[in-house]
């Protein structure tokens, strides 16, 4: 395969471990008996064992080969026998083995072969005789003899095996082999299992959370997804990771294939054989009824069963019917494409979605380039190639392997040959089992509703449009297709999409209907549509047409009679934009002749170019009418009777600026959504709107001439009312009748002077937007309690007063936007005098140029945005909620922004904000640690303020984006809560370029390591905050904490490896990555190809290091033993330093001290000045979490450098640091690693989609052309 340019190949991978097991034994006792048999049994199980073949020892010291063999082994088996202690080689081996155990966590298995453990421990009998000889011979080196004695004693306290407890040698050997196999399985790293796989970690974590291995109950777990998505791979990894925890295990693959070949009985036989290793049991098994004897065996044996690719309940029943009463702790995993099958047997289901764009590209390149570094000019082409597989792992492998031997220059033509066959076998089997009606629905969605990347349809829209078309419920049919993984329904937006491979298969099915497009059921290809409409070759076969005018090669001259024969046309859509190069002709819409009996249910024409509606169009079946940004003036003659529109549910006319009158919809009694936004010529809402009782959504935003809204419907169904940007002067008092209204948007109604008092009748109202209403000078009177109103925006208003009665009638937690308000000081004064201040959760006061001071925050406040407050000087201290209070905010994101507040005084920057940050982070870290996992999920904290220094309680790096630290012994004790990050950012230069809109610190890659780096545990943690490049006018400090950085989340992430991390890890490395987002929406990022460290050395970091000037890490610890504020004089400080030294770093660390925050004043040896007493009182207040004095005061630790209390400046620094709730547990050994380059793209350079979210065509657009 040729390429234009290639960098040097990456360095070779590290060598594999040479041995799995080292056997230490006495050759005189067991070389030709027990040890030989054990060695051969290990080899038969493909376990690489080292056994010294030399029969005679030379000298006292073991050979270098033996030394290396011990060090390179994962497990050591020490066979203690009668003459083991006689061999100095054996004793030296034992010493080395135990050193490896302590240093590297090597697994040691003692075997007491025909000897008691107490003889080895006490060195009696033959061991005593041997040591008498050793002491006599090594009189000058008695320390070595004592070292041997201690090693023997220590070994006997390890968990081992005694040959006297087994019936014979073979049984003991089998037990040893089983134990070694189990230990080696635990030693197996995730990197080994995940080799060549991408996007796998999060999916495995999701399945493991469903498995809940430690739970004593028996469970069935389902893994569901389309063909080729990786279900079998995931099940295989789970099986490999956990099978050793079960007494019996069996993996049955290709169940669907076996069923098709009538071989299910063979699989049932295999299941019983592998679980029980007993051939006799098969003679008792019967197909339909599980014998009592076998059922009892299942109840007694903890098993792991995987049934792969199950397609029907019959297959499931045949294999595991009657096995439901398995032993406690058993797990049955079923993979299938049919989610409904799983719903009948379990609610523990993992739905596997496509790979995100980054992982797709990595997987494609791995197979397209194998072990060769991708050429620098191949990235864009690789992206286009990977798009064809649309995140399907199997298709990506097929595509990559297919293109590997082909020159890059020939890829474009080669992929066209392969495109229709990608994943064809997997997909055909899914579609072939559909009934005719299910297949029709599948094709409708593929060729119309899920086809246009520029228009997304929600589930309710599709269900309404397809309703009555099929003989079964459309809702049921869509659920069925979703259960079969043939469509995707976004959980939040409910938008329906389809995988590219499934869609390509649907296209192929339609194209095979007839060689002439006019005789096919569905048209979506611009060339085919042009041919049909220009030649009048359409027939009654055509059911849907979907055309984007940008796909045309020239103007489309439509024959007037082009639609006249399409009696079965049901879905019609034309999409374009106002600058489209080509048009659809004729110019006169009335010239278009539609069949009078057409069954049209969807009619859409964006930028409709005509002033009148097509006259021949039948509307009685119409469900959706979409004429956005049209030139239409009127629809039908208002003098005529309104057309029958009983089926119409959705009307989209936004942007139709010439529309002077809303069409007569009096007979549209079932309409649910009307959007008339930006219809600038409308002046009133028709009176008949009051009779549209099913209307739920009405949008009249920016209808700038609209003055009369008396016709707004009343009742409980209207939920969303948007009147922003209109010319209304008052809101009708009848608005109080809208008991079901959730959102009332009145933004930028500049003529609006007041709101009716009946607004308090809106008991369901959740959001009220009055931003930009310059005529409002007073917040409306709220005379009755409103339990649900939680979002209020007064942004940019001239309101001077917040009535106390109104505030106190707001009973929900409140999100209040007061940004750009001139009278902010009065508003805050009213707000903070209210008894309801503790209901304030979010407050936005950004760009309030008159704001000079912010009062003390209530403990409920989780978000404060004071960005661009140019006059802001002081911020009062705030109280942090108790953990119990945090229970009210299970998914709370705390954010405190002081961007560009350059006048903040030093006390606010260095004391108040830093103290608040430490308290907030410590409080949330405790919450995550103590609350249930579902409550802790989503907790995060972010602080941003002008400055250039990392706070002292962070381990900081003065430059670069990587920090390497040494971890103290027992660093991960019960008090450890997690990590927090800090950055000093410089976005001034980037902002001046005006190329980038915002930047994101996308993730932190950190690694835990042992002393020599031979054991590494990597992890990626997302960082969830972005900053506008053009907004920051100086260096800013950014402090971050997130649930993903908590101890609980790290334990979930590392799983079984966490115990090793807690014990053998001594170092940690933190590596931060940055992304820049262009103003036009595209992204410039920094990649790590294949997710590995090997290629990261090829990427520079100049731009990143200019933006991230400094970074820091805080290891958060919890201290609850209380104490009084220590005396600030030299002697107590020395005592505290000495006491804390026991917990601090062994080397390289800063001077660490304990500071106890209490309610008592400082008992200083010298006379305290008034300023010190005031400061002490402040500290005492700040240590009361949530405003209540705590009986056990919090102990915090912080780093200080060369504190000299005799110096006045240092005394001030000491008092400042005493207020910080901080803990540090690591030394400051740093190293810069360059990982980024300005012009190379990383994962965020591709569409920002998670592994669980399918990338749409629009996500790929920047990389396809």
mmCIF file of N, CA and C in Angstrom, residues 588-640:
data_model
loop_
_atom_site.group_PDB
_atom_site.id
_atom_site.type_symbol
_atom_site.label_atom_id
_atom_site.label_comp_id
_atom_site.label_asym_id
_atom_site.label_seq_id
_atom_site.Cartn_x
_atom_site.Cartn_y
_atom_site.Cartn_z
ATOM 1 N N UNK A 588 -45.341 28.577 -11.220
ATOM 2 C CA UNK A 588 -46.714 28.675 -10.748
ATOM 3 C C UNK A 588 -47.113 27.378 -10.057
ATOM 4 N N UNK A 589 -47.354 27.458 -8.747
ATOM 5 C CA UNK A 589 -47.710 26.254 -8.006
ATOM 6 C C UNK A 589 -49.063 25.711 -8.438
ATOM 7 N N UNK A 590 -49.928 26.601 -8.880
ATOM 8 C CA UNK A 590 -51.254 26.136 -9.281
ATOM 9 C C UNK A 590 -51.187 25.216 -10.495
ATOM 10 N N UNK A 591 -50.080 25.293 -11.241
ATOM 11 C CA UNK A 591 -49.954 24.455 -12.431
ATOM 12 C C UNK A 591 -49.713 22.996 -12.074
ATOM 13 N N UNK A 592 -49.293 22.742 -10.861
ATOM 14 C CA UNK A 592 -49.043 21.361 -10.450
ATOM 15 C C UNK A 592 -50.362 20.649 -10.224
ATOM 16 N N UNK A 593 -50.494 19.495 -10.864
ATOM 17 C CA UNK A 593 -51.736 18.720 -10.782
ATOM 18 C C UNK A 593 -51.513 17.487 -9.908
ATOM 19 N N UNK A 594 -52.176 17.442 -8.745
ATOM 20 C CA UNK A 594 -52.095 16.289 -7.852
ATOM 21 C C UNK A 594 -53.320 15.399 -8.068
ATOM 22 N N UNK A 595 -53.162 14.135 -7.885
ATOM 23 C CA UNK A 595 -54.276 13.204 -8.030
ATOM 24 C C UNK A 595 -55.351 13.557 -7.004
ATOM 25 N N UNK A 596 -56.591 13.672 -7.420
ATOM 26 C CA UNK A 596 -57.651 14.139 -6.502
ATOM 27 C C UNK A 596 -57.909 13.203 -5.327
ATOM 28 N N UNK A 597 -57.544 11.962 -5.447
ATOM 29 C CA UNK A 597 -57.814 11.012 -4.350
ATOM 30 C C UNK A 597 -56.525 10.587 -3.656
ATOM 31 N N UNK A 598 -55.541 11.467 -3.667
ATOM 32 C CA UNK A 598 -54.275 11.064 -3.048
ATOM 33 C C UNK A 598 -54.447 10.889 -1.538
ATOM 34 N N UNK A 599 -53.540 10.130 -0.977
ATOM 35 C CA UNK A 599 -53.596 9.782 0.446
ATOM 36 C C UNK A 599 -52.529 10.524 1.246
ATOM 37 N N UNK A 600 -52.221 11.717 0.821
ATOM 38 C CA UNK A 600 -51.113 12.473 1.391
ATOM 39 C C UNK A 600 -51.285 12.677 2.899
ATOM 40 N N UNK A 601 -50.260 12.279 3.667
ATOM 41 C CA UNK A 601 -50.278 12.436 5.128
ATOM 42 C C UNK A 601 -49.190 13.398 5.605
ATOM 43 N N UNK A 602 -48.152 13.568 4.797
ATOM 44 C CA UNK A 602 -47.100 14.533 5.154
ATOM 45 C C UNK A 602 -46.767 15.350 3.909
ATOM 46 N N UNK A 603 -46.845 16.690 4.044
ATOM 47 C CA UNK A 603 -46.455 17.581 2.956
ATOM 48 C C UNK A 603 -45.490 18.601 3.531
ATOM 49 N N UNK A 604 -44.266 18.586 3.031
ATOM 50 C CA UNK A 604 -43.252 19.514 3.493
ATOM 51 C C UNK A 604 -42.496 20.129 2.332
ATOM 52 N N UNK A 605 -42.344 21.446 2.367
ATOM 53 C CA UNK A 605 -41.605 22.144 1.305
ATOM 54 C C UNK A 605 -40.953 23.377 1.944
ATOM 55 N N UNK A 606 -39.708 23.233 2.334
ATOM 56 C CA UNK A 606 -38.988 24.348 2.941
ATOM 57 C C UNK A 606 -38.651 25.386 1.860
ATOM 58 N N UNK A 607 -38.738 26.659 2.232
ATOM 59 C CA UNK A 607 -38.541 27.778 1.300
ATOM 60 C C UNK A 607 -39.477 27.653 0.093
ATOM 61 N N UNK A 608 -40.691 27.300 0.393
ATOM 62 C CA UNK A 608 -41.739 27.192 -0.639
ATOM 63 C C UNK A 608 -41.793 28.515 -1.398
ATOM 64 N N UNK A 609 -41.616 28.498 -2.731
ATOM 65 C CA UNK A 609 -41.386 29.751 -3.469
ATOM 66 C C UNK A 609 -42.646 30.468 -3.945
ATOM 67 N N UNK A 610 -43.832 29.919 -3.701
ATOM 68 C CA UNK A 610 -45.060 30.482 -4.275
ATOM 69 C C UNK A 610 -45.901 31.160 -3.207
ATOM 70 N N UNK A 611 -46.765 32.071 -3.633
ATOM 71 C CA UNK A 611 -47.582 32.840 -2.696
ATOM 72 C C UNK A 611 -48.884 32.151 -2.348
ATOM 73 N N UNK A 612 -49.266 31.153 -3.111
ATOM 74 C CA UNK A 612 -50.513 30.433 -2.836
ATOM 75 C C UNK A 612 -50.238 28.936 -2.693
ATOM 76 N N UNK A 613 -51.156 28.270 -2.045
ATOM 77 C CA UNK A 613 -51.026 26.841 -1.785
ATOM 78 C C UNK A 613 -51.521 26.064 -3.005
ATOM 79 N N UNK A 614 -50.890 24.917 -3.334
ATOM 80 C CA UNK A 614 -51.355 24.134 -4.497
ATOM 81 C C UNK A 614 -52.840 23.818 -4.386
ATOM 82 N N UNK A 615 -53.598 24.198 -5.389
ATOM 83 C CA UNK A 615 -55.060 24.117 -5.307
ATOM 84 C C UNK A 615 -55.576 22.687 -5.394
ATOM 85 N N UNK A 616 -54.860 21.833 -6.083
ATOM 86 C CA UNK A 616 -55.387 20.489 -6.278
ATOM 87 C C UNK A 616 -55.032 19.514 -5.187
ATOM 88 N N UNK A 617 -54.434 19.993 -4.129
ATOM 89 C CA UNK A 617 -53.930 19.097 -3.092
ATOM 90 C C UNK A 617 -55.052 18.713 -2.141
ATOM 91 N N UNK A 618 -55.259 17.422 -1.958
ATOM 92 C CA UNK A 618 -56.275 16.934 -1.027
ATOM 93 C C UNK A 618 -55.686 16.885 0.381
ATOM 94 N N UNK A 619 -56.433 17.436 1.366
ATOM 95 C CA UNK A 619 -55.883 17.612 2.707
ATOM 96 C C UNK A 619 -56.570 16.772 3.775
ATOM 97 N N UNK A 620 -57.572 15.979 3.424
ATOM 98 C CA UNK A 620 -58.343 15.312 4.473
ATOM 99 C C UNK A 620 -57.526 14.280 5.257
ATOM 100 N N UNK A 621 -56.434 13.755 4.672
ATOM 101 C CA UNK A 621 -55.600 12.785 5.384
ATOM 102 C C UNK A 621 -54.327 13.405 5.956
ATOM 103 N N UNK A 622 -54.148 14.713 5.715
ATOM 104 C CA UNK A 622 -52.897 15.369 6.089
ATOM 105 C C UNK A 622 -52.720 15.405 7.609
ATOM 106 N N UNK A 623 -51.532 14.965 8.067
ATOM 107 C CA UNK A 623 -51.191 14.979 9.489
ATOM 108 C C UNK A 623 -50.179 16.078 9.779
ATOM 109 N N UNK A 624 -49.205 16.262 8.892
ATOM 110 C CA UNK A 624 -48.178 17.283 9.088
ATOM 111 C C UNK A 624 -48.091 18.174 7.861
ATOM 112 N N UNK A 625 -48.055 19.494 8.101
ATOM 113 C CA UNK A 625 -47.857 20.467 7.035
ATOM 114 C C UNK A 625 -46.684 21.348 7.439
ATOM 115 N N UNK A 626 -45.643 21.316 6.630
ATOM 116 C CA UNK A 626 -44.408 22.039 6.950
ATOM 117 C C UNK A 626 -44.024 22.921 5.770
ATOM 118 N N UNK A 627 -44.217 24.240 5.921
ATOM 119 C CA UNK A 627 -43.834 25.211 4.890
ATOM 120 C C UNK A 627 -42.965 26.294 5.527
ATOM 121 N N UNK A 628 -41.912 25.909 6.182
ATOM 122 C CA UNK A 628 -41.058 26.874 6.873
ATOM 123 C C UNK A 628 -40.318 27.755 5.875
ATOM 124 N N UNK A 629 -40.146 29.036 6.256
ATOM 125 C CA UNK A 629 -39.441 30.023 5.447
ATOM 126 C C UNK A 629 -40.032 30.133 4.040
ATOM 127 N N UNK A 630 -41.334 30.058 3.947
ATOM 128 C CA UNK A 630 -41.996 30.076 2.637
ATOM 129 C C UNK A 630 -42.339 31.509 2.219
ATOM 130 N N UNK A 631 -42.740 31.659 0.975
ATOM 131 C CA UNK A 631 -43.187 32.940 0.432
ATOM 132 C C UNK A 631 -44.713 33.028 0.404
ATOM 133 N N UNK A 632 -45.371 32.120 1.065
ATOM 134 C CA UNK A 632 -46.827 32.025 0.974
ATOM 135 C C UNK A 632 -47.487 33.236 1.638
ATOM 136 N N UNK A 633 -48.567 33.730 1.003
ATOM 137 C CA UNK A 633 -49.339 34.855 1.520
ATOM 138 C C UNK A 633 -50.651 34.362 2.108
ATOM 139 N N UNK A 634 -51.302 33.442 1.411
ATOM 140 C CA UNK A 634 -52.540 32.864 1.902
ATOM 141 C C UNK A 634 -52.636 31.407 1.444
ATOM 142 N N UNK A 635 -53.442 30.643 2.167
ATOM 143 C CA UNK A 635 -53.555 29.217 1.876
ATOM 144 C C UNK A 635 -54.749 28.925 0.983
ATOM 145 N N UNK A 636 -55.893 29.330 1.421
ATOM 146 C CA UNK A 636 -57.103 29.108 0.640
ATOM 147 C C UNK A 636 -58.033 30.285 0.853
ATOM 148 N N UNK A 637 -58.974 30.384 -0.011
ATOM 149 C CA UNK A 637 -59.910 31.504 0.028
ATOM 150 C C UNK A 637 -60.684 31.485 1.345
ATOM 151 N N UNK A 638 -60.562 32.580 2.103
ATOM 152 C CA UNK A 638 -61.203 32.639 3.410
ATOM 153 C C UNK A 638 -62.731 32.664 3.311
ATOM 154 N N UNK A 639 -63.264 33.000 2.112
ATOM 155 C CA UNK A 639 -64.715 33.033 1.948
ATOM 156 C C UNK A 639 -65.294 31.634 1.844
ATOM 157 N N UNK A 640 -64.463 30.685 1.483
ATOM 158 C CA UNK A 640 -64.929 29.314 1.352
ATOM 159 C C UNK A 640 -64.910 28.623 2.711
#
